[in-house]
Coordinates of N, CA, C and O in Angstrom, one line a residue:
Y1 N 0.7 -1.4 0.2 CA 0.0 0.2 0.0 C 0.7 1.2 -0.5 O 0.5 2.3 -0.3
N2 N 2.0 1.1 0.8 CA 3.1 2.3 0.5 C 3.2 3.0 -1.0 O 3.6 4.1 -0.9
W3 N 3.0 2.3 -2.0 CA 3.4 2.5 -3.5 C 1.8 3.9 -3.8 O 2.4 4.9 -4.8
I4 N 1.1 3.9 -3.0 CA -0.4 4.6 -3.4 C 0.6 5.9 -2.9 O -0.2 6.9 -3.6
I5 N 0.9 5.9 -2.1 CA 1.4 7.4 -1.5 C 2.5 8.2 -2.3 O 2.0 9.0 -2.6
F6 N 2.8 7.6 -3.0 CA 3.5 8.1 -3.9 C 3.1 8.9 -5.4 O 3.5 9.6 -5.9
L7 N 1.8 8.1 -5.6 CA 0.9 8.8 -6.9 C 0.0 9.9 -6.2 O -0.3 10.8 -7.2
M8 N -0.4 10.0 -5.3 CA -1.0 11.1 -4.6 C -0.9 11.6 -3.2 O -0.3 10.9 -2.4
S9 N -1.4 13.0 -3.1 CA -1.0 13.4 -1.6 C -2.2 13.0 -0.5 O -3.2 12.1 -0.8
I10 N -1.9 12.8 0.6 CA -2.8 12.9 1.5 C -3.9 13.8 2.1 O -3.0 15.1 2.4
N11 N -4.6 13.9 2.1 CA -5.4 15.4 2.6 C -5.6 15.0 3.6 O -6.6 14.2 4.3
L12 N -5.4 15.8 4.5 CA -5.8 15.7 6.4 C -6.8 16.6 6.7 O -7.3 18.1 6.0
T13 N -7.2 16.3 7.7 CA -8.1 17.4 8.5 C -7.5 17.5 9.8 O -6.5 16.7 10.5
K14 N -8.3 18.6 10.7 CA -7.6 19.1 11.6 C -7.6 17.7 13.0 O -8.4 16.6 13.1
G15 N -6.1 17.9 13.3 CA -5.8 16.6 14.4 C -5.0 15.5 13.7 O -4.3 14.7 14.5
Q16 N -5.2 15.5 12.5 CA -4.4 14.2 11.8 C -3.2 14.6 11.4 O -2.6 15.8 11.5
E17 N -2.6 14.1 11.3 CA -1.0 13.3 11.0 C -0.7 12.6 9.5 O -1.2 11.7 9.5
A18 N 0.8 13.1 9.2 CA 1.2 12.4 8.0 C 2.6 12.2 8.2 O 3.5 13.0 8.7
N19 N 3.4 11.4 8.4 CA 4.4 10.6 8.2 C 5.3 10.7 7.2 O 4.7 9.8 6.1
L20 N 6.4 12.1 7.2 CA 6.7 12.4 5.9 C 8.1 11.5 5.3 O 8.1 11.7 4.4
T21 N 8.5 11.0 6.6 CA 9.6 10.4 6.1 C 9.2 9.0 5.5 O 9.9 8.7 4.6
K22 N 8.0 8.3 6.0 CA 7.3 7.2 5.0 C 6.9 7.5 3.9 O 7.0 6.5 3.0
A23 N 5.9 8.6 4.0 CA 6.0 8.6 2.5 C 6.7 9.4 1.6 O 6.7 9.1 0.0
S24 N 7.6 9.6 1.9 CA 8.6 10.5 0.9 C 10.1 9.9 1.0 O 10.7 10.5 2.0
F25 N 10.4 8.6 1.0 CA 12.0 7.9 1.2 C 13.1 9.0 0.7 O 12.8 9.5 -0.2
A26 N 13.6 9.1 2.1 CA 15.3 10.0 1.5 C 14.3 11.5 1.5 O 15.3 12.4 1.1
L27 N 13.9 11.5 2.2 CA 13.3 13.5 2.1 C 14.0 14.0 3.3 O 14.2 13.7 4.4
S28 N 14.8 14.9 2.9 CA 15.4 15.9 3.2 C 16.0 17.4 3.2 O 15.4 18.1 4.4
V29 N 14.6 17.6 2.4 CA 14.2 19.1 2.2 C 12.7 19.0 1.7 O 12.3 18.2 1.0
I30 N 12.1 20.0 2.7 CA 11.0 20.1 2.4 C 10.5 21.7 2.2 O 10.9 22.3 2.8
R31 N 9.4 21.3 1.2 CA 8.8 23.0 0.7 C 7.7 22.9 1.9 O 6.6 21.9 1.7
V32 N 7.2 24.0 2.2 CA 5.9 24.2 3.0 C 5.0 25.2 2.3 O 5.7 26.8 2.3
G33 N 4.1 25.3 1.4 CA 3.4 26.3 1.0 C 2.0 26.6 1.8 O 1.8 25.7 2.4
L34 N 1.9 27.9 1.7 CA 0.7 28.2 2.7 C -0.2 29.1 1.3 O 0.6 30.2 0.8
G35 N -1.1 29.3 1.6 CA -2.1 30.1 0.6 C -3.7 30.6 1.3 O -3.7 29.8 1.9
W36 N -4.0 31.2 0.7 CA -5.1 31.5 0.9 C -6.2 32.7 -0.1 O -5.3 33.2 -1.2
E37 N -7.0 32.8 -0.2 CA -7.7 33.9 -1.2 C -8.1 35.5 -0.9 O -8.7 35.0 1.0
K38 N -8.2 36.2 -1.2 CA -8.7 37.4 -0.6 C -9.9 37.5 -0.1 O -10.6 36.8 -0.9
T39 N -10.4 38.1 0.5 CA -11.7 38.7 0.8 C -12.2 39.6 0.1 O -11.3 40.7 -0.6
S40 N -12.8 40.3 0.4 CA -14.0 41.6 -0.1 C -12.7 43.1 0.4 O -12.6 43.6 -0.8
S41 N -11.8 43.1 1.4 CA -11.1 43.5 1.4 C -9.7 43.1 1.7 O -9.5 42.0 2.0
P42 N -8.7 44.0 1.2 CA -7.2 43.1 1.3 C -7.3 42.5 2.7 O -6.9 43.6 3.6
M43 N -6.4 41.4 2.6 CA -6.2 41.1 4.1 C -4.4 40.3 3.6 O -4.4 39.9 2.9
D44 N -3.5 40.9 4.4 CA -2.3 40.4 4.9 C -1.6 39.6 5.7 O -2.0 39.8 7.0
L45 N -1.2 38.7 5.5 CA -1.2 37.5 6.9 C 0.2 37.4 6.7 O 1.0 37.5 5.7
D46 N 0.9 37.7 8.3 CA 2.1 37.4 8.0 C 2.3 35.7 8.9 O 2.2 35.3 9.5
V47 N 3.2 35.1 7.8 CA 3.8 33.6 8.4 C 4.9 33.6 9.0 O 5.7 34.2 8.7
S48 N 4.6 33.0 10.0 CA 5.8 33.0 11.1 C 6.1 31.6 11.0 O 5.3 30.6 11.4
V49 N 7.7 31.0 11.5 CA 7.8 29.9 11.5 C 8.7 29.8 13.3 O 9.8 30.7 13.3
F50 N 8.6 28.8 14.0 CA 8.9 28.8 15.2 C 9.9 27.2 15.2 O 9.3 26.3 15.2
G51 N 11.2 27.1 15.1 CA 12.0 26.4 15.4 C 11.4 26.0 16.8 O 12.6 26.8 17.6
L52 N 11.5 24.8 17.3 CA 11.0 24.6 18.9 C 11.7 23.1 19.1 O 12.3 22.5 18.4
K53 N 12.0 23.6 20.8 CA 12.9 21.6 20.9 C 11.8 21.8 22.5 O 11.3 22.7 23.1
T54 N 11.0 20.6 22.8 CA 10.1 20.3 23.4 C 11.0 19.7 24.7 O 11.9 19.0 24.6
A55 N 10.9 20.2 25.8 CA 11.6 19.2 26.9 C 10.7 19.4 28.3 O 9.8 20.0 28.3
N56 N 10.2 18.4 28.8 CA 9.4 18.3 29.9 C 7.9 18.8 29.1 O 7.1 19.0 29.8
G57 N 7.5 18.0 27.8 CA 6.2 18.4 26.9 C 6.1 19.8 27.1 O 4.9 19.6 26.7
T58 N 6.8 20.8 26.9 CA 6.9 22.4 26.8 C 8.0 22.5 25.8 O 9.0 22.3 26.1
P59 N 7.2 23.0 24.9 CA 7.9 23.4 23.5 C 8.2 25.4 23.9 O 7.6 25.5 24.4
K60 N 9.7 25.1 23.4 CA 10.6 26.7 23.7 C 11.4 26.9 22.2 O 11.9 25.9 21.9
L61 N 11.2 27.9 22.1 CA 12.0 28.3 21.1 C 13.6 28.0 21.5 O 14.2 28.4 22.1
V62 N 14.4 27.6 20.1 CA 15.5 26.8 20.3 C 16.6 28.2 20.3 O 17.2 28.2 21.4
N63 N 16.6 29.0 19.9 CA 17.1 30.1 20.2 C 16.6 31.3 19.1 O 15.1 31.2 18.2
E64 N 16.4 33.1 19.7 CA 15.8 33.8 18.3 C 16.0 33.6 17.2 O 15.3 34.3 16.4
D65 N 17.5 33.2 16.8 CA 17.4 33.0 15.2 C 16.5 32.2 14.8 O 16.0 32.2 13.2
Y66 N 15.8 30.9 15.2 CA 14.9 30.2 14.9 C 13.5 30.7 14.9 O 12.2 29.9 14.9
F67 N 13.2 32.1 15.2 CA 12.2 32.8 14.9 C 12.4 33.7 13.9 O 12.7 34.6 13.4
V68 N 11.6 32.8 12.8 CA 11.8 33.3 11.2 C 10.3 34.1 10.8 O 9.1 33.3 10.6
F69 N 10.1 35.0 10.2 CA 9.3 36.0 9.7 C 9.6 36.7 8.5 O 10.7 37.1 8.2
F70 N 8.8 37.5 8.1 CA 8.7 38.6 7.2 C 10.1 39.7 7.4 O 10.9 40.4 6.4
N71 N 10.5 39.8 8.4 CA 11.8 40.4 8.8 C 13.0 39.9 9.0 O 13.9 40.3 9.3
H72 N 13.2 38.8 9.2 CA 14.2 37.4 9.4 C 13.9 36.3 8.7 O 13.2 35.3 9.1
L73 N 14.2 36.4 7.5 CA 13.8 35.3 6.8 C 14.8 34.1 6.8 O 14.4 33.2 5.3
K74 N 15.7 34.2 7.2 CA 16.5 32.8 7.0 C 17.2 32.4 8.7 O 17.9 33.4 9.0
T75 N 17.6 31.5 8.9 CA 18.1 30.9 10.0 C 19.5 31.0 9.6 O 19.7 30.6 8.3
T76 N 20.7 31.0 10.2 CA 22.0 31.7 10.2 C 22.5 29.9 9.6 O 23.4 29.9 8.5
D77 N 22.0 29.4 9.9 CA 22.5 28.2 9.8 C 21.9 27.3 8.3 O 22.0 26.3 7.7
G78 N 21.1 28.0 8.2 CA 20.1 27.8 6.4 C 19.1 26.4 6.5 O 18.5 26.0 5.7
G79 N 18.8 26.3 7.8 CA 17.7 25.4 8.2 C 16.4 25.4 8.1 O 15.9 24.6 7.3
I80 N 15.8 26.9 8.0 CA 14.5 27.9 7.9 C 14.8 28.9 6.8 O 15.1 29.5 6.6
T81 N 14.0 28.8 5.7 CA 14.3 30.1 4.9 C 12.6 30.1 4.4 O 12.1 29.4 3.8
H82 N 12.5 31.8 4.4 CA 11.2 32.0 4.3 C 11.2 33.1 2.9 O 12.0 33.4 2.7
S83 N 10.6 32.6 2.1 CA 10.1 33.4 0.8 C 9.7 34.9 0.8 O 10.1 35.6 -0.1
G84 N 9.4 35.4 1.7 CA 9.0 36.6 1.6 C 7.6 37.0 2.1 O 6.8 35.6 2.1
D85 N 7.2 38.3 2.1 CA 5.8 38.2 2.5 C 4.8 39.0 1.3 O 5.5 39.2 0.4
N86 N 3.6 38.0 1.1 CA 2.5 38.2 0.3 C 1.9 39.1 0.6 O 1.1 38.4 1.9
R87 N 1.3 40.0 0.4 CA 0.2 41.5 1.2 C -0.7 41.3 0.8 O -1.9 41.8 1.3
T88 N -1.3 40.2 -0.2 CA -2.6 40.4 -0.6 C -3.4 38.8 -0.8 O -4.6 38.9 -0.4
G89 N -2.2 38.1 -0.9 CA -3.5 36.6 -1.0 C -3.8 36.4 -2.9 O -4.2 35.5 -3.1
E90 N -2.9 37.7 -3.5 CA -3.7 37.5 -4.8 C -3.1 36.3 -5.7 O -2.1 35.9 -5.2
G91 N -3.9 36.0 -6.9 CA -3.0 34.9 -7.3 C -3.1 33.5 -7.6 O -3.6 32.9 -5.8
D92 N -3.0 32.5 -8.0 CA -3.3 31.1 -7.8 C -1.9 30.8 -6.9 O -0.8 30.9 -7.3
G93 N -2.1 29.3 -6.7 CA -1.0 28.5 -5.6 C -0.6 29.5 -4.9 O -1.3 29.8 -3.9
D94 N 0.5 28.9 -3.8 CA 1.0 29.3 -2.6 C 1.3 30.9 -3.2 O 2.3 31.8 -3.5
D95 N 0.9 31.4 -1.5 CA 1.2 32.7 -1.5 C 2.3 33.1 -0.7 O 3.2 33.8 -0.8
E96 N 3.0 32.1 0.3 CA 4.5 32.3 1.0 C 4.7 30.8 0.8 O 4.1 29.9 1.1
T97 N 5.9 30.8 1.0 CA 7.1 29.5 1.2 C 7.7 29.1 1.7 O 8.5 30.1 1.8
I98 N 8.1 28.3 2.5 CA 9.1 27.9 3.5 C 9.7 27.0 2.9 O 9.2 25.7 3.0
I99 N 11.2 26.7 2.9 CA 12.0 25.6 2.9 C 12.5 25.2 4.3 O 13.3 26.1 4.6
V100 N 12.6 23.9 4.7 CA 13.3 22.9 5.5 C 13.8 22.5 5.0 O 14.1 21.2 4.7
D101 N 15.5 22.7 5.6 CA 16.4 21.6 5.2 C 16.7 21.1 6.4 O 17.3 21.3 6.9
T102 N 16.4 19.8 6.6 CA 16.6 18.8 7.5 C 18.2 18.5 8.0 O 18.4 18.3 9.5
T103 N 18.9 18.7 7.1 CA 20.3 18.5 6.9 C 20.7 19.9 7.6 O 22.1 19.2 8.5
K104 N 20.5 20.7 8.0 CA 20.6 22.3 8.6 C 20.6 22.3 9.7 O 20.6 23.0 10.3
L105 N 19.2 22.0 10.4 CA 18.7 22.2 11.3 C 19.8 22.5 12.6 O 20.6 21.2 12.5
N106 N 19.7 23.1 13.2 CA 19.9 22.7 14.5 C 19.5 21.5 15.4 O 18.4 21.1 15.3
A107 N 20.6 20.8 15.8 CA 20.2 18.9 16.6 C 19.3 19.3 17.4 O 18.6 18.2 17.4
D108 N 18.9 20.5 18.1 CA 18.2 21.0 19.1 C 16.5 20.7 18.8 O 15.5 20.7 19.5
V109 N 16.5 21.4 17.4 CA 14.9 21.2 16.6 C 14.4 20.1 16.6 O 14.9 19.3 15.9
N110 N 13.2 19.8 17.2 CA 12.4 18.7 17.2 C 10.8 19.2 16.7 O 10.0 18.2 16.4
E111 N 10.6 20.0 16.7 CA 9.1 20.9 16.0 C 9.4 22.3 15.0 O 10.3 23.1 16.1
I112 N 8.4 22.2 14.2 CA 8.7 23.5 13.5 C 7.2 23.8 13.1 O 6.7 23.0 12.5
S113 N 7.2 24.6 13.7 CA 5.1 25.4 14.0 C 5.2 26.3 12.6 O 6.2 27.6 12.7
F114 N 4.0 26.5 12.4 CA 3.5 27.5 11.1 C 2.7 28.0 11.7 O 1.6 27.6 11.8
V115 N 3.2 29.4 11.8 CA 1.6 30.2 12.5 C 1.2 31.6 11.5 O 2.5 32.1 11.4
A116 N 0.2 31.7 11.1 CA -0.1 32.9 10.6 C -0.9 34.0 11.0 O -1.6 33.8 12.2
C117 N -0.8 35.2 11.5 CA -1.4 36.2 11.9 C -1.4 37.7 10.9 O -0.9 37.8 10.3
I118 N -2.7 37.9 11.1 CA -3.4 39.1 10.2 C -2.6 40.4 10.6 O -2.4 40.7 11.7
Y119 N -2.3 41.1 10.3 CA -1.1 42.1 10.4 C -2.1 43.5 10.0 O -3.0 43.1 9.3
E120 N -2.0 44.0 11.0 CA -2.9 45.4 11.6 C -4.6 44.5 11.5 O -5.6 45.1 11.3
A121 N -4.8 43.7 12.5 CA -5.7 42.9 12.6 C -6.9 43.6 13.3 O -8.2 43.9 12.7
A122 N -6.6 44.2 14.3 CA -7.6 45.4 15.0 C -7.7 46.5 14.4 O -9.2 47.2 14.2
Q123 N -6.6 47.2 13.9 CA -7.2 48.6 12.7 C -8.1 48.1 11.9 O -9.0 49.2 11.3
R124 N -7.6 46.9 11.1 CA -8.5 46.8 9.8 C -9.7 46.3 10.4 O -10.8 45.6 9.2
A125 N -10.1 45.6 11.5 CA -11.1 45.1 12.0 C -11.2 43.7 11.3 O -12.5 43.2 10.9
Q126 N -10.1 42.5 10.9 CA -10.3 41.6 10.2 C -9.9 40.8 11.4 O -9.4 40.7 12.4
T127 N -10.3 39.3 10.9 CA -10.3 38.1 11.9 C -10.3 36.8 10.6 O -10.5 37.6 9.7
F128 N -9.9 36.0 11.1 CA -9.5 34.8 10.5 C -10.9 34.1 9.9 O -11.5 33.6 9.1
G129 N -12.2 34.4 11.0 CA -13.7 34.5 10.2 C -13.9 34.7 9.1 O -15.1 34.4 7.9
L130 N -13.1 36.0 8.2 CA -13.4 36.6 6.9 C -12.3 35.9 5.6 O -12.5 36.1 4.8
L131 N -11.6 34.8 6.4 CA -10.5 34.2 5.3 C -11.4 33.2 4.3 O -12.2 32.4 5.3
K132 N -11.0 33.0 3.6 CA -11.5 31.8 2.4 C -10.3 31.4 2.0 O -9.3 31.6 1.4
D133 N -10.8 29.6 1.9 CA -9.9 28.9 1.0 C -8.0 28.8 1.6 O -7.4 29.3 0.7
A134 N -8.0 29.2 3.1 CA -6.7 29.0 3.3 C -6.7 27.7 3.6 O -7.3 26.2 3.7
Y135 N -4.8 27.0 3.0 CA -4.1 25.9 3.4 C -2.7 25.9 3.5 O -2.2 26.9 3.6
I136 N -2.2 24.9 4.0 CA -1.3 24.7 4.0 C -0.6 23.3 3.4 O -1.5 22.3 3.6
R137 N 0.4 23.5 2.2 CA 1.0 22.3 1.7 C 2.2 22.0 2.4 O 3.1 22.3 2.1
I138 N 2.4 20.6 1.8 CA 3.9 19.7 2.3 C 4.6 19.4 1.2 O 3.9 18.3 0.7
Y139 N 5.4 19.6 0.2 CA 6.0 18.9 -0.4 C 7.3 18.4 -0.4 O 7.8 18.8 0.5
N140 N 7.1 17.7 -1.4 CA 9.0 17.0 -1.5 C 9.8 18.0 -2.3 O 9.3 18.4 -3.5
H141 N 10.6 18.8 -1.9 CA 11.2 20.0 -2.2 C 12.1 19.6 -3.6 O 12.0 19.9 -4.9
A142 N 12.5 18.4 -3.6 CA 13.7 17.7 -4.5 C 12.8 17.2 -6.0 O 13.0 18.0 -7.4
S143 N 11.3 16.5 -6.0 CA 10.3 16.6 -6.6 C 9.1 17.2 -7.2 O 9.3 17.2 -8.5
G144 N 8.9 18.2 -6.2 CA 8.2 19.3 -6.2 C 6.7 18.6 -5.9 O 5.8 19.1 -5.9
K145 N 6.7 17.2 -5.7 CA 5.1 16.4 -5.5 C 4.7 16.8 -4.1 O 5.5 17.3 -2.8
V146 N 3.5 17.5 -3.8 CA 2.5 17.3 -2.9 C 2.8 15.7 -1.8 O 2.0 15.1 -2.7
I147 N 3.1 15.9 -0.7 CA 2.9 14.7 -0.1 C 1.6 14.9 0.7 O 0.6 13.8 0.8
C148 N 1.2 15.7 1.2 CA -0.2 16.1 2.0 C -0.3 17.6 2.4 O 0.3 18.1 2.0
E149 N -1.7 17.9 2.8 CA -1.9 18.8 2.4 C -3.5 19.3 3.5 O -3.6 18.0 3.5
Y150 N -3.3 20.3 4.2 CA -4.3 20.2 5.3 C -5.5 21.9 4.9 O -4.7 22.8 4.9
D151 N -6.4 21.5 4.3 CA -7.5 22.9 4.3 C -7.5 23.3 5.3 O -8.5 22.6 5.8
L152 N -7.8 24.6 5.7 CA -8.3 25.0 7.0 C -9.8 24.5 6.8 O -10.1 25.5 6.8
D153 N -9.9 23.7 7.8 CA -11.6 23.5 7.8 C -11.8 23.9 9.7 O -13.2 23.7 9.9
A154 N -11.1 24.5 10.4 CA -11.7 25.2 11.3 C -12.4 26.3 11.7 O -12.6 26.8 10.2
T155 N -13.8 26.7 12.4 CA -14.6 27.4 12.5 C -14.2 28.4 13.3 O -13.8 28.4 14.4
F156 N -13.8 29.8 12.5 CA -13.0 31.1 13.3 C -14.1 32.0 13.8 O -15.1 32.2 12.8
T157 N -14.0 33.0 14.9 CA -15.0 33.9 14.3 C -14.0 35.2 15.2 O -13.5 35.7 14.0
N158 N -13.7 35.4 15.9 CA -12.8 36.7 16.3 C -11.2 36.1 16.2 O -10.5 37.4 17.0
E159 N -10.3 35.2 16.2 CA -9.2 35.0 15.9 C -8.3 35.8 14.9 O -9.0 35.8 13.8
T160 N -7.4 36.2 15.5 CA -6.1 36.9 14.8 C -5.1 36.5 14.2 O -4.1 37.1 13.3
A161 N -4.9 34.9 14.3 CA -3.8 34.2 14.3 C -4.3 33.0 14.4 O -5.2 32.4 15.1
C162 N -3.4 32.1 13.6 CA -4.2 30.6 13.2 C -2.4 29.8 13.1 O -1.6 30.4 12.2
Q163 N -2.5 28.8 14.3 CA -1.1 27.9 13.7 C -2.1 26.7 12.7 O -2.8 26.1 13.3
F164 N -0.9 26.9 11.6 CA -1.8 25.9 10.7 C -1.4 24.5 11.1 O -2.0 23.6 11.0
G165 N -0.3 24.3 11.4 CA 0.7 23.1 11.6 C 1.5 23.3 11.9 O 2.2 24.0 12.5
S166 N 2.4 22.3 12.3 CA 3.8 21.6 12.7 C 4.2 20.4 12.1 O 3.8 19.4 11.9
L167 N 5.6 20.4 11.8 CA 6.6 19.6 11.5 C 7.3 19.1 12.7 O 7.5 19.8 13.5
V168 N 7.0 17.8 12.8 CA 7.1 17.3 14.5 C 8.4 16.1 14.4 O 8.4 15.1 13.6
K169 N 9.4 16.0 14.8 CA 10.5 15.0 14.4 C 10.1 14.2 15.6 O 10.2 14.5 17.0
E170 N 10.4 12.8 15.4 CA 10.6 11.4 16.3 C 11.2 10.4 15.9 O 10.5 9.9 14.6
N171 N 12.1 9.9 16.8 CA 12.9 8.9 16.3 C 13.5 9.0 14.5 O 13.3 8.2 13.9
N172 N 13.9 10.1 14.8 CA 14.5 10.3 13.7 C 13.4 10.4 12.2 O 14.3 10.5 11.3
E173 N 12.5 10.6 12.5 CA 11.1 10.9 11.0 C 10.6 12.1 11.6 O 10.1 12.3 12.9
W174 N 10.3 12.6 10.4 CA 9.7 13.7 10.3 C 7.9 13.4 10.0 O 7.6 13.1 9.3
T175 N 7.2 13.8 10.8 CA 5.5 13.9 10.6 C 5.0 15.4 10.7 O 5.5 16.4 11.0
F176 N 4.2 15.4 9.8 CA 3.3 16.5 9.6 C 1.6 16.8 10.6 O 1.3 16.3 10.3
K177 N 2.1 17.5 11.5 CA 0.4 17.6 12.4 C -0.4 18.7 11.9 O -0.2 19.2 12.0
A178 N -1.5 18.6 11.6 CA -2.2 19.3 11.1 C -3.2 20.2 12.1 O -3.6 19.5 12.9
V179 N -2.6 21.5 12.8 CA -3.5 22.2 13.7 C -4.9 22.9 13.9 O -5.5 22.0 14.3
G180 N -4.3 23.4 13.0 CA -5.4 24.4 12.9 C -6.4 25.3 14.2 O -7.7 25.4 14.8
A181 N -5.1 25.7 14.6 CA -5.5 26.2 16.4 C -5.8 27.5 16.3 O -4.6 28.5 15.7
G182 N -6.6 28.5 16.5 CA -7.1 30.1 16.1 C -6.6 30.4 17.7 O -7.0 30.1 18.6
Y183 N -6.1 31.4 17.7 CA -6.1 32.6 18.7 C -5.7 34.2 18.0 O -6.1 34.6 17.4
K184 N -6.8 34.7 19.3 CA -6.3 36.1 19.3 C -4.6 36.9 20.0 O -5.0 37.8 21.2
L185 N -4.1 36.9 19.1 CA -2.8 37.6 18.8 C -2.3 38.0 17.6 O -2.8 38.3 16.5
E186 N -1.6 39.0 18.2 CA -1.0 39.6 17.2 C 0.9 39.2 16.8 O 1.0 38.8 17.6
L187 N 1.3 39.5 15.8 CA 2.9 38.8 15.8 C 3.8 39.6 16.4 O 4.4 38.8 17.5
S188 N 3.4 41.1 17.3 CA 4.1 41.3 18.5 C 3.9 40.3 19.7 O 4.6 40.7 20.4
D189 N 2.9 40.0 19.8 CA 2.8 39.1 20.8 C 3.5 37.7 21.2 O 4.0 37.3 22.1
F190 N 4.4 37.7 20.4 CA 4.9 36.3 20.1 C 6.4 36.8 21.0 O 6.8 37.7 20.7

């Protein structure tokens, strides 16, 4: 049955996970694409990436270099690279892309979390409840094939930030977990 995984991607729902190592053998560079469709008024999502180390069940930022966002696009070691800020969500395909090179990551990183915040949410009176067709896709960067994807199926009302999902390393295998958790936070709150 493993051969089926090579032919099609896995569609996840909130709370599900996909073992990327088993789905795509010899996977070392992972491309993460996030996308959304603009609403009636322009909405600027800022995607941030957190390289975390979990100790005693509590995730903690490995170091400040592992907080990657529009103003800090790459870790010093090249383990995480952000494509930059898409301020509108216009166009087809991924709006923002993150490349994770697992061979370059700090050895302490065992979780990489992807969070999007609405820029100036309070001033613009915008929440994730206004967002349409948001998703996160996980690709084998070498082949360009989608391994799995999660269409944000959570219901939001007044949340201004969302953890789309996380890459988690357990027993030297990487798994993607579809989280879909909303928060009333701004990027400055992190």
